[in-house]
mmCIF file of N, CA and C in Angstrom:
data_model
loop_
_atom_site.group_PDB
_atom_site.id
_atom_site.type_symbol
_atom_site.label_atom_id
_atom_site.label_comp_id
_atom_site.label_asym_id
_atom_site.label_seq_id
_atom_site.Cartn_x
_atom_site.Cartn_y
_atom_site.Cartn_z
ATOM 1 N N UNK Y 6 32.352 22.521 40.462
ATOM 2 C CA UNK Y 6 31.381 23.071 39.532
ATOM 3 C C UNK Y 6 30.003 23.016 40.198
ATOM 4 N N UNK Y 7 29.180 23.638 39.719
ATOM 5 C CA UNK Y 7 27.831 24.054 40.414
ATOM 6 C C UNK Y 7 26.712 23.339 40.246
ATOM 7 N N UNK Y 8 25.684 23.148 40.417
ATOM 8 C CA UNK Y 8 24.545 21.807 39.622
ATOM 9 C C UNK Y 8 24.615 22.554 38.719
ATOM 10 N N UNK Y 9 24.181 24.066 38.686
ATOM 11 C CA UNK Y 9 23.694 24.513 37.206
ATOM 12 C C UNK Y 9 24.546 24.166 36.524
ATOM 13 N N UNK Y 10 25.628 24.715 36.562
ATOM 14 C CA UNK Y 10 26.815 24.265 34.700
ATOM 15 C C UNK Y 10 26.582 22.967 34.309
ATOM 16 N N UNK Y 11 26.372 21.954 35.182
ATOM 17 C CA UNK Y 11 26.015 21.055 35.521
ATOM 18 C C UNK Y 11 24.897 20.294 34.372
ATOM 19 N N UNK Y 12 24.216 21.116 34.798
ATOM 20 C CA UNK Y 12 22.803 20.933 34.355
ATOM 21 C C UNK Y 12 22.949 21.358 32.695
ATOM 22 N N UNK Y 13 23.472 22.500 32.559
ATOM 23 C CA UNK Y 13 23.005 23.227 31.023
ATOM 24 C C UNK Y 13 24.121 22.464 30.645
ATOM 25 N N UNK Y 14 25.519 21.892 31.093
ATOM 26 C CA UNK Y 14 26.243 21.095 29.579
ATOM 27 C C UNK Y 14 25.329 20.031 29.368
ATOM 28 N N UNK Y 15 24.492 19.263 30.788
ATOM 29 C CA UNK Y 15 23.778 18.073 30.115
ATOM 30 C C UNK Y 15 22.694 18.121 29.206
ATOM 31 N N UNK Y 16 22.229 19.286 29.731
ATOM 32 C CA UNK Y 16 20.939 20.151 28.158
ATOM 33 C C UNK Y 16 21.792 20.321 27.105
ATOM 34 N N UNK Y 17 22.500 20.791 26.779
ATOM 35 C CA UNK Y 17 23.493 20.605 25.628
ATOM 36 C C UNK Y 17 23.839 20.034 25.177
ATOM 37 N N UNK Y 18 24.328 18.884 25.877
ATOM 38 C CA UNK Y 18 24.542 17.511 25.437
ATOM 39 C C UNK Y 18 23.416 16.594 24.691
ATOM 40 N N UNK Y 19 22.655 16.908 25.497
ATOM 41 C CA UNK Y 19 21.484 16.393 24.923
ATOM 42 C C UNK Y 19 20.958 17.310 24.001
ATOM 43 N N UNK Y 20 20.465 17.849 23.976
ATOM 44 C CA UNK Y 20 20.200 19.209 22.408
ATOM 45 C C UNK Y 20 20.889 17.962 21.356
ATOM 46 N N UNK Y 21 22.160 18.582 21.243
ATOM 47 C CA UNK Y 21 22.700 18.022 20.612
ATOM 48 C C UNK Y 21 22.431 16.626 20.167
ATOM 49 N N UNK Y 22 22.417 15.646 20.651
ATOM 50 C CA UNK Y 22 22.335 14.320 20.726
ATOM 51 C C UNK Y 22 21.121 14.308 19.918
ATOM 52 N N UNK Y 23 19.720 14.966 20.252
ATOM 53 C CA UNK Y 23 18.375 14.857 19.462
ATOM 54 C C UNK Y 23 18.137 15.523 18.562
ATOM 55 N N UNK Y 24 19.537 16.649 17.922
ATOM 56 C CA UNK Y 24 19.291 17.453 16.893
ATOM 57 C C UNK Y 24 20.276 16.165 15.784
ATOM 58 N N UNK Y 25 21.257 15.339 16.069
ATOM 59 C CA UNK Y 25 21.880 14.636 15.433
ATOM 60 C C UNK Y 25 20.660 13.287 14.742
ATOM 61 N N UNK Y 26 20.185 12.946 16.184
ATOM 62 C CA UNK Y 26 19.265 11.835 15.729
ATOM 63 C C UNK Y 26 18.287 12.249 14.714
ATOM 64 N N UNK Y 27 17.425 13.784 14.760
ATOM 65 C CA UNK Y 27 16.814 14.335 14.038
ATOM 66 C C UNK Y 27 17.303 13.989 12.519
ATOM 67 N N UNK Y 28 18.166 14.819 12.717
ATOM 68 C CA UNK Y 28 19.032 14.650 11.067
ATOM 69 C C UNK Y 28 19.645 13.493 10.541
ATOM 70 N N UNK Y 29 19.691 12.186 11.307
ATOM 71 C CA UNK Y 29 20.099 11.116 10.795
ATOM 72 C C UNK Y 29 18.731 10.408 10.104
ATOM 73 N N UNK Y 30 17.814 10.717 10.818
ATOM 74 C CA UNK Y 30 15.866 10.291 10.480
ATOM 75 C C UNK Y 30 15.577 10.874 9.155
ATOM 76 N N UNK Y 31 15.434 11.387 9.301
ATOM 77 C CA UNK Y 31 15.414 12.545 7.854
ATOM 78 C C UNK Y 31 16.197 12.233 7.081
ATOM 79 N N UNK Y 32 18.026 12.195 6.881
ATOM 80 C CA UNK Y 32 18.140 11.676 5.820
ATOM 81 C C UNK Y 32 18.130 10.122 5.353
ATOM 82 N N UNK Y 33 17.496 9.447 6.342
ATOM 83 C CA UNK Y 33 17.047 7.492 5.785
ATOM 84 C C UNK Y 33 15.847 8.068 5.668
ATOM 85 N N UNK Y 34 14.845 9.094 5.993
ATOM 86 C CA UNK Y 34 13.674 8.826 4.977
ATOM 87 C C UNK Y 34 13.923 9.388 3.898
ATOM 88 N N UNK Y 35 14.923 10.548 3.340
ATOM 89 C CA UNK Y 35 15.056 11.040 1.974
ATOM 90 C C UNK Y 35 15.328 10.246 0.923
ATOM 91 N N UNK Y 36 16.210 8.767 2.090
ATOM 92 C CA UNK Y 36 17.362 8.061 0.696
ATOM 93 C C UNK Y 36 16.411 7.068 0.637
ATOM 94 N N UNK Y 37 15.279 7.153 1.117
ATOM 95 C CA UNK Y 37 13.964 5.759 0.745
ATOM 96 C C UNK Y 37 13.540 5.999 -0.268
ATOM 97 N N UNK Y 38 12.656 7.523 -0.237
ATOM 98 C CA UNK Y 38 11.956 8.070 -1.128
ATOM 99 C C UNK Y 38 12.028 8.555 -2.481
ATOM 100 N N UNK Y 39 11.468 8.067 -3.277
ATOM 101 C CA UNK Y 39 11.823 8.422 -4.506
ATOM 102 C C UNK Y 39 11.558 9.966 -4.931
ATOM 103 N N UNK Y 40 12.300 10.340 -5.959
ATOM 104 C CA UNK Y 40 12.133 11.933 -6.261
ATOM 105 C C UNK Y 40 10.781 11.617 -7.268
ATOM 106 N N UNK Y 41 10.000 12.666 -6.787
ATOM 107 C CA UNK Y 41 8.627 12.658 -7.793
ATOM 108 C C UNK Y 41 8.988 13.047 -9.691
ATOM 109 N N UNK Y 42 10.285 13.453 -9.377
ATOM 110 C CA UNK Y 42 11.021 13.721 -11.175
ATOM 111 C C UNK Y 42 10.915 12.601 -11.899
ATOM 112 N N UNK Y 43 11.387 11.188 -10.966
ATOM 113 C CA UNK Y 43 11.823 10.236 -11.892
ATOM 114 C C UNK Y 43 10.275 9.661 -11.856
ATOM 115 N N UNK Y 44 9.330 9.854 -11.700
ATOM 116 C CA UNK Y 44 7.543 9.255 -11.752
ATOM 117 C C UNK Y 44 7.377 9.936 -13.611
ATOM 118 N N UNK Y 45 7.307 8.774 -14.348
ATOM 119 C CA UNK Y 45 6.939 9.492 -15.461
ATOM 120 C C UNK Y 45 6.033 8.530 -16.353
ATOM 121 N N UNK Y 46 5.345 9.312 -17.188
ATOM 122 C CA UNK Y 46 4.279 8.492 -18.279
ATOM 123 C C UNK Y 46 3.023 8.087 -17.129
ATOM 124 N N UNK Y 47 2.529 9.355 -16.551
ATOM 125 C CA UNK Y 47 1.869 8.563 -15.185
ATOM 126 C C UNK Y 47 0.028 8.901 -16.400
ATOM 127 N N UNK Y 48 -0.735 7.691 -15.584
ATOM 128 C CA UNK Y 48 -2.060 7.587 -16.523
ATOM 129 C C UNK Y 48 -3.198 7.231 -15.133
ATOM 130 N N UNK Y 49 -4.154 7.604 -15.320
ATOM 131 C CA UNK Y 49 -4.674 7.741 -14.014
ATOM 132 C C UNK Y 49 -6.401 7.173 -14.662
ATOM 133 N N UNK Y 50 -6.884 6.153 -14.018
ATOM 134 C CA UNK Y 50 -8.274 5.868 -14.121
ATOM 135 C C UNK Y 50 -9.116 5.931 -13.125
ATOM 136 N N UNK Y 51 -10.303 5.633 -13.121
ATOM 137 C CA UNK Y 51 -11.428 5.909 -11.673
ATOM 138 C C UNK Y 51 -10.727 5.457 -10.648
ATOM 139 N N UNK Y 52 -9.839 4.338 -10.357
ATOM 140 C CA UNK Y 52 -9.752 3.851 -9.097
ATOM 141 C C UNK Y 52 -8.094 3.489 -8.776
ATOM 142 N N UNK Y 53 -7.305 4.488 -9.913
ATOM 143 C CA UNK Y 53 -5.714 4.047 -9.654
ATOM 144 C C UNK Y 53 -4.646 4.446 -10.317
ATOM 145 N N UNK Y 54 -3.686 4.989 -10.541
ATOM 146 C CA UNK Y 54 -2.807 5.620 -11.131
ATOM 147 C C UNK Y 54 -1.605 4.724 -11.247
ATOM 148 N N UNK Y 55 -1.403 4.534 -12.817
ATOM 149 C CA UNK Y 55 -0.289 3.865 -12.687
ATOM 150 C C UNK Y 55 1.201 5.060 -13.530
ATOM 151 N N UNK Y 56 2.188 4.533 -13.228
ATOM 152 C CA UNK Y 56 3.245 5.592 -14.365
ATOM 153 C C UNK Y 56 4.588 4.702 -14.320
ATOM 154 N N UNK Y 57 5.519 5.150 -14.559
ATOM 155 C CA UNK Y 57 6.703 4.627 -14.645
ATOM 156 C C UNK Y 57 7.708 5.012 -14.029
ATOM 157 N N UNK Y 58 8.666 4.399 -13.455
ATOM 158 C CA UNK Y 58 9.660 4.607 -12.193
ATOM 159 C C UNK Y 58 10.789 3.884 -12.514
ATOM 160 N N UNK Y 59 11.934 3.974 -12.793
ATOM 161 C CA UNK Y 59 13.431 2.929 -12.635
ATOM 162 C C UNK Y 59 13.066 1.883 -13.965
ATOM 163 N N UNK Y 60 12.598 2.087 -15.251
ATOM 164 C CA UNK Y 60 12.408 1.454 -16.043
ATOM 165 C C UNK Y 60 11.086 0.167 -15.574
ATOM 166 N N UNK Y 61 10.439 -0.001 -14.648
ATOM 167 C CA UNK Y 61 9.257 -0.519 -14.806
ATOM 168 C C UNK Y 61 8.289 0.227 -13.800
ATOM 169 N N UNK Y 62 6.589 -0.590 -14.200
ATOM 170 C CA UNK Y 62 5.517 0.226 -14.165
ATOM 171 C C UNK Y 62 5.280 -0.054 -13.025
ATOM 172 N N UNK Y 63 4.615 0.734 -11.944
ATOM 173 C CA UNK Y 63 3.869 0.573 -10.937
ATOM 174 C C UNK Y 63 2.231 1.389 -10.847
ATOM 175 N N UNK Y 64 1.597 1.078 -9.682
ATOM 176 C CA UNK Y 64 0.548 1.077 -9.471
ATOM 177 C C UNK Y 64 0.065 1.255 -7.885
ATOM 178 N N UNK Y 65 -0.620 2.746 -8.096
ATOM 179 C CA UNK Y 65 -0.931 3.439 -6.867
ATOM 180 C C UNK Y 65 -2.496 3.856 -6.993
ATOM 181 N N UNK Y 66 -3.305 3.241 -5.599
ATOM 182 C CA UNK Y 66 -4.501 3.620 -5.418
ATOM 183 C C UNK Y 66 -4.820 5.387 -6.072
ATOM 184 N N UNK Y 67 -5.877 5.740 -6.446
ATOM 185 C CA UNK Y 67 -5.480 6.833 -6.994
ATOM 186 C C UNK Y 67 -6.313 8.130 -5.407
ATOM 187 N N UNK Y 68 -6.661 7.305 -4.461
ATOM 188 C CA UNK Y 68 -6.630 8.730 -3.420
ATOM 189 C C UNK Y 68 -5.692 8.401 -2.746
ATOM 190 N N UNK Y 69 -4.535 7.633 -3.268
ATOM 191 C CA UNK Y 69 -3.176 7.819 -2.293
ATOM 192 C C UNK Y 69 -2.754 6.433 -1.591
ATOM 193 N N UNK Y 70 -1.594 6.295 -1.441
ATOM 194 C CA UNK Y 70 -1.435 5.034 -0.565
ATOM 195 C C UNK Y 70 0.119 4.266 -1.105
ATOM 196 N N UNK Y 71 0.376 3.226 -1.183
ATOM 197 C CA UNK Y 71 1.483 2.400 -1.582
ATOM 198 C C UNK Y 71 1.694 2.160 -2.603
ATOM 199 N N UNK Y 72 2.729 2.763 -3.619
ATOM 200 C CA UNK Y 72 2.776 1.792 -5.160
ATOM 201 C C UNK Y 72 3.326 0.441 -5.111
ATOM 202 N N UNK Y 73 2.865 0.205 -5.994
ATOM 203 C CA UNK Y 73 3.507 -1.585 -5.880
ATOM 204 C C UNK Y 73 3.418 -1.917 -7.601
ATOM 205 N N UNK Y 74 4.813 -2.568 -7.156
ATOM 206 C CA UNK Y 74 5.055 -2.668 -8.938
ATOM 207 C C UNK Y 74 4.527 -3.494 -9.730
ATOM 208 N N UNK Y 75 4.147 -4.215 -10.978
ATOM 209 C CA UNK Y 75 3.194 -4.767 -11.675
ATOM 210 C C UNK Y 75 4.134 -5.677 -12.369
ATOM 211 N N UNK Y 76 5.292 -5.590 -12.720
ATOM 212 C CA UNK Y 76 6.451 -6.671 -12.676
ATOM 213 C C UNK Y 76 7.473 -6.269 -13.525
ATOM 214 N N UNK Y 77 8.705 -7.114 -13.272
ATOM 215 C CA UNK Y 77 9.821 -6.568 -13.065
ATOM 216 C C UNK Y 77 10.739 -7.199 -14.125
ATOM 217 N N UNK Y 78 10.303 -7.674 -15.468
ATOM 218 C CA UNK Y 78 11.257 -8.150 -16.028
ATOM 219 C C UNK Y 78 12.387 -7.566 -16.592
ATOM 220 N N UNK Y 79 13.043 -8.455 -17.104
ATOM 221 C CA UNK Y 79 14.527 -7.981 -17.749
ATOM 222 C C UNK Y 79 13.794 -6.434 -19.007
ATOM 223 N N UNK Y 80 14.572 -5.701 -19.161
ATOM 224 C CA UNK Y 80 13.874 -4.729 -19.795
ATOM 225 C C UNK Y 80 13.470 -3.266 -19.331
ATOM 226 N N UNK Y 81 12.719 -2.734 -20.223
ATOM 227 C CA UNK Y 81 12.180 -1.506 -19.379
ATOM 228 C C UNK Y 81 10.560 -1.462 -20.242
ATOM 229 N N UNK Y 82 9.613 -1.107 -19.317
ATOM 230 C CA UNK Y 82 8.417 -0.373 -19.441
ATOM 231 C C UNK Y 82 7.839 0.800 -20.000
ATOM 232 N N UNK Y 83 7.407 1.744 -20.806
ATOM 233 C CA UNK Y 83 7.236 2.658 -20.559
ATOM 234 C C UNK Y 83 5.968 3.221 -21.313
ATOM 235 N N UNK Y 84 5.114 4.511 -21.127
ATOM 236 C CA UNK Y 84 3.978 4.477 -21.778
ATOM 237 C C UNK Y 84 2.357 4.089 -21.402
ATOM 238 N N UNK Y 85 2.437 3.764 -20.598
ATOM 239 C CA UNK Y 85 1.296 3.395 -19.522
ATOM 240 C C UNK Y 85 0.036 4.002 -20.108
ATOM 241 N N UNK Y 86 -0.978 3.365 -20.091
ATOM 242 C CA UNK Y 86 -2.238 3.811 -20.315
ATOM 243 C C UNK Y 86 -3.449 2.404 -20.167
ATOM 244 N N UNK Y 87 -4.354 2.919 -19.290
ATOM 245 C CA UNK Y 87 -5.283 2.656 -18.692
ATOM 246 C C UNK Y 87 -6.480 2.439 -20.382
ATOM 247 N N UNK Y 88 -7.134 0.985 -20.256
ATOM 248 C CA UNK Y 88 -8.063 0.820 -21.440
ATOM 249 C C UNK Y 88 -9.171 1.990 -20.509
ATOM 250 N N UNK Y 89 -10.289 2.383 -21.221
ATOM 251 C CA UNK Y 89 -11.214 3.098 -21.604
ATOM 252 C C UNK Y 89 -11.952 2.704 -19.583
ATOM 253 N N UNK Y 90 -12.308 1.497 -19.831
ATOM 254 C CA UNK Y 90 -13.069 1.225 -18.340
ATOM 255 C C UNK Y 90 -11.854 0.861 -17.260
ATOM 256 N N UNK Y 91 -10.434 1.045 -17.663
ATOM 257 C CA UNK Y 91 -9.716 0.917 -16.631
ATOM 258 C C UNK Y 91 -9.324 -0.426 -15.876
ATOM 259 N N UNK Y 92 -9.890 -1.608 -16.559
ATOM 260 C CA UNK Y 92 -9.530 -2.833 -16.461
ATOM 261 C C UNK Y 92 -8.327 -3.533 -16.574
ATOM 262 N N UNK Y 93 -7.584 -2.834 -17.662
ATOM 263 C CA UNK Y 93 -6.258 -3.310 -18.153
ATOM 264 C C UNK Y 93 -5.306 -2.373 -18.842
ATOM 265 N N UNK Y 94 -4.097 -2.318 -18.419
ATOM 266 C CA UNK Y 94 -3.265 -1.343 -19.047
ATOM 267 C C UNK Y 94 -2.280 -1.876 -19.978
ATOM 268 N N UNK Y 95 -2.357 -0.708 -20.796
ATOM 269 C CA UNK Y 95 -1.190 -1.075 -22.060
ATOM 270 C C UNK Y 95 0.113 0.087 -21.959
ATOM 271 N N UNK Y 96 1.414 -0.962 -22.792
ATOM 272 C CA UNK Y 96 2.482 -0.053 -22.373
ATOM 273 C C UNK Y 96 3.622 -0.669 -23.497
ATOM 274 N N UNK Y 97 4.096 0.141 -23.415
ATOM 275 C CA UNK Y 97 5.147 -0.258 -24.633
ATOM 276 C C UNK Y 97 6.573 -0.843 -23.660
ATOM 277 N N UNK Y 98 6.590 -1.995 -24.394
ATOM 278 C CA UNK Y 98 8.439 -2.935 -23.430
ATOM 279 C C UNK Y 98 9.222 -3.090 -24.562
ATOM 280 N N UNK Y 99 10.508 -2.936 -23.790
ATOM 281 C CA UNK Y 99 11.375 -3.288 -24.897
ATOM 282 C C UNK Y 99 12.704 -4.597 -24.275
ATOM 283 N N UNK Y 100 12.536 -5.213 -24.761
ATOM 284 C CA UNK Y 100 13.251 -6.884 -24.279
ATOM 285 C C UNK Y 100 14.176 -7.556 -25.450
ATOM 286 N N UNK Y 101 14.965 -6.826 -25.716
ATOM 287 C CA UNK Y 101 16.197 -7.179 -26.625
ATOM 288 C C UNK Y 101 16.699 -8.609 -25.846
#
């Protein structure tokens, strides 16, 4: 066989190899990310947006960045709203 054939199965091979890795990347960041559907009861004040996700509340800078949840008890959350100056939020739980 010739270098070239040579050459283009190993481009091929490789193609391949970085179109697989491609698509394995992509779907572990899809199965991280939450669908923006399940973001609901979202309430937004000067400096932060909170809403509801998987039955409890979280809390995201409001020009963007990391939510982080506000806590996690037995139960679910829902209803979110920011007092007037945005100090403290109220929300309806339900803890049977």
């Amino acid at each position: 066989m010739s270098f070239w054939g040579k050459s283009v199965r190993s481009a091929v091979a490789l193609t391949a190899v970085l179109i697989a890795s491609a698509l394995l990347l992509c779907s572990a960041a899809s199965a991280v990310e939450p669908h923006a559907g399940m973001l609901r009861y979202p309430d937004i004040s000067s400096e932060h947006i909170v809403f509801r996700y998987a039955n409890d509340l979280w809390v995201a800078p409001r020009g963007g960045g990391e939510a982080v949840p506000l806590s996690s008890p037995s139960g679910g959350e829902s209803v979110p709203k920011f007092s007037p100056d945005g100090s403290m939020i109220a929300f309806m739980g339900n803890y049977d």
